[in-house]
Amino acid sequence: WSRISCDISEAMLARHPGERLVCCDVRRLPFRDASVAVVAGLNAVPHFGEFSRVIQPGGHLLWATSFGPRTPMYVSPEDLERQLPGWTATARLAGAGEWTLLERNR
């Protein structure tokens, strides 16, 4: 499997030398339909249509925030679950933040 870091900001990507980097917009990810096993977002802007398009059956969306509801780009675990009906969600606290793991049903 391969790890690819994506961001719309080239400056943010430059912070990760040595990785496979793709400058792109989350509204149109450069991946084939149902070709991605895991999408991970940290304090990110979600695009649920694109996640549904690229994540393969049985794949996962891992969503994390640094400061829970105090995170500027906050999406609650309940909102994630509501936006992806039929996916299985697990959410937990992590330090001052939280994470949500959603599995796309097969």
Coordinates of C-alpha atoms in Angstrom, one line a residue:
W1 CA 0.0 0.0 0.0
S2 CA 1.1 3.6 -0.5
R3 CA 0.8 6.7 1.6
I4 CA 0.1 10.0 -0.2
S5 CA -0.2 13.3 1.5
C6 CA -2.6 15.8 -0.1
D7 CA -3.2 19.4 0.5
I8 CA -4.3 22.4 -1.4
S9 CA -1.4 24.4 0.0
E10 CA 2.1 23.8 -1.5
A11 CA 3.5 25.4 1.6
M12 CA 1.9 22.8 3.8
L13 CA 3.1 20.0 1.6
A14 CA 6.7 21.3 1.7
R15 CA 6.6 20.5 5.4
H16 CA 6.7 16.7 4.5
P17 CA 9.8 16.1 2.5
G18 CA 10.4 12.6 1.3
E19 CA 6.7 11.7 1.1
R20 CA 4.6 11.3 -2.0
L21 CA 2.9 14.6 -2.2
V22 CA -0.1 15.8 -4.3
C23 CA -1.3 19.4 -4.4
C24 CA -5.1 19.1 -4.9
D25 CA -8.5 20.3 -3.7
V26 CA -10.6 18.1 -1.5
R27 CA -13.6 18.9 -3.7
R28 CA -11.9 16.8 -6.5
L29 CA -9.4 14.3 -5.3
P30 CA -7.2 12.8 -8.0
F31 CA -8.0 9.2 -7.3
R32 CA -10.2 6.7 -9.1
D33 CA -13.6 5.8 -7.8
A34 CA -13.4 3.2 -4.9
S35 CA -9.6 3.1 -5.1
V36 CA -8.6 4.4 -1.6
A37 CA -8.4 2.3 1.5
V38 CA -8.1 5.1 4.1
V39 CA -8.6 8.8 4.0
A40 CA -7.4 10.7 7.1
G41 CA -8.1 14.3 7.9
L42 CA -6.8 16.4 10.8
N43 CA -8.5 19.7 11.4
A44 CA -9.5 19.6 7.7
V45 CA -12.3 20.7 5.5
P46 CA -14.5 17.6 4.7
H47 CA -16.0 16.9 1.3
F48 CA -18.3 13.9 1.9
G49 CA -19.2 13.4 -1.7
E50 CA -15.5 12.9 -2.6
F51 CA -14.9 10.6 0.4
S52 CA -17.8 8.5 -0.7
R53 CA -16.5 8.5 -4.3
V54 CA -12.9 7.5 -3.6
I55 CA -13.1 5.2 -0.5
Q56 CA -13.5 1.6 -1.4
P57 CA -16.1 -0.7 0.2
G58 CA -14.7 -1.7 3.6
G59 CA -12.4 1.3 3.6
H60 CA -12.2 3.9 6.3
L61 CA -12.4 7.7 6.9
L62 CA -10.3 8.7 10.0
W63 CA -11.3 12.2 11.1
A64 CA -9.4 13.9 14.0
T65 CA -9.4 17.3 15.7
S66 CA -6.8 18.8 17.9
F67 CA -9.2 20.6 20.3
G68 CA -12.6 19.0 19.8
P69 CA -15.4 21.6 19.5
R70 CA -12.8 24.4 20.0
T71 CA -11.1 23.4 16.7
P72 CA -11.7 26.1 14.0
M73 CA -12.8 23.6 11.3
Y74 CA -14.7 21.4 13.7
V75 CA -17.0 18.6 12.5
S76 CA -18.6 16.6 15.3
P77 CA -18.7 12.8 15.2
E78 CA -22.5 13.0 15.0
D79 CA -22.3 15.3 11.9
L80 CA -19.8 12.9 10.3
E81 CA -22.2 10.0 10.9
R82 CA -25.1 12.0 9.6
Q83 CA -23.3 12.9 6.4
L84 CA -22.3 9.3 5.7
P85 CA -25.4 7.2 6.4
G86 CA -24.9 3.5 6.4
W87 CA -21.2 3.8 7.5
T88 CA -20.2 2.4 10.9
A89 CA -18.7 5.1 13.2
T90 CA -16.6 4.9 16.4
A91 CA -15.6 8.1 18.2
R92 CA -13.3 8.7 21.1
L93 CA -11.5 11.5 22.9
A94 CA -7.8 11.9 22.3
G95 CA -6.0 14.4 24.6
A96 CA -7.8 17.8 24.1
G97 CA -9.2 16.6 20.8
E98 CA -11.2 13.7 19.4
W99 CA -11.1 11.2 16.6
T100 CA -13.8 9.4 14.6
L101 CA -13.3 6.3 12.5
L102 CA -15.9 5.6 10.0
E103 CA -16.0 2.3 8.0
R104 CA -17.7 2.1 4.6
N105 CA -20.0 -0.9 4.6
R106 CA -19.2 -3.4 1.9

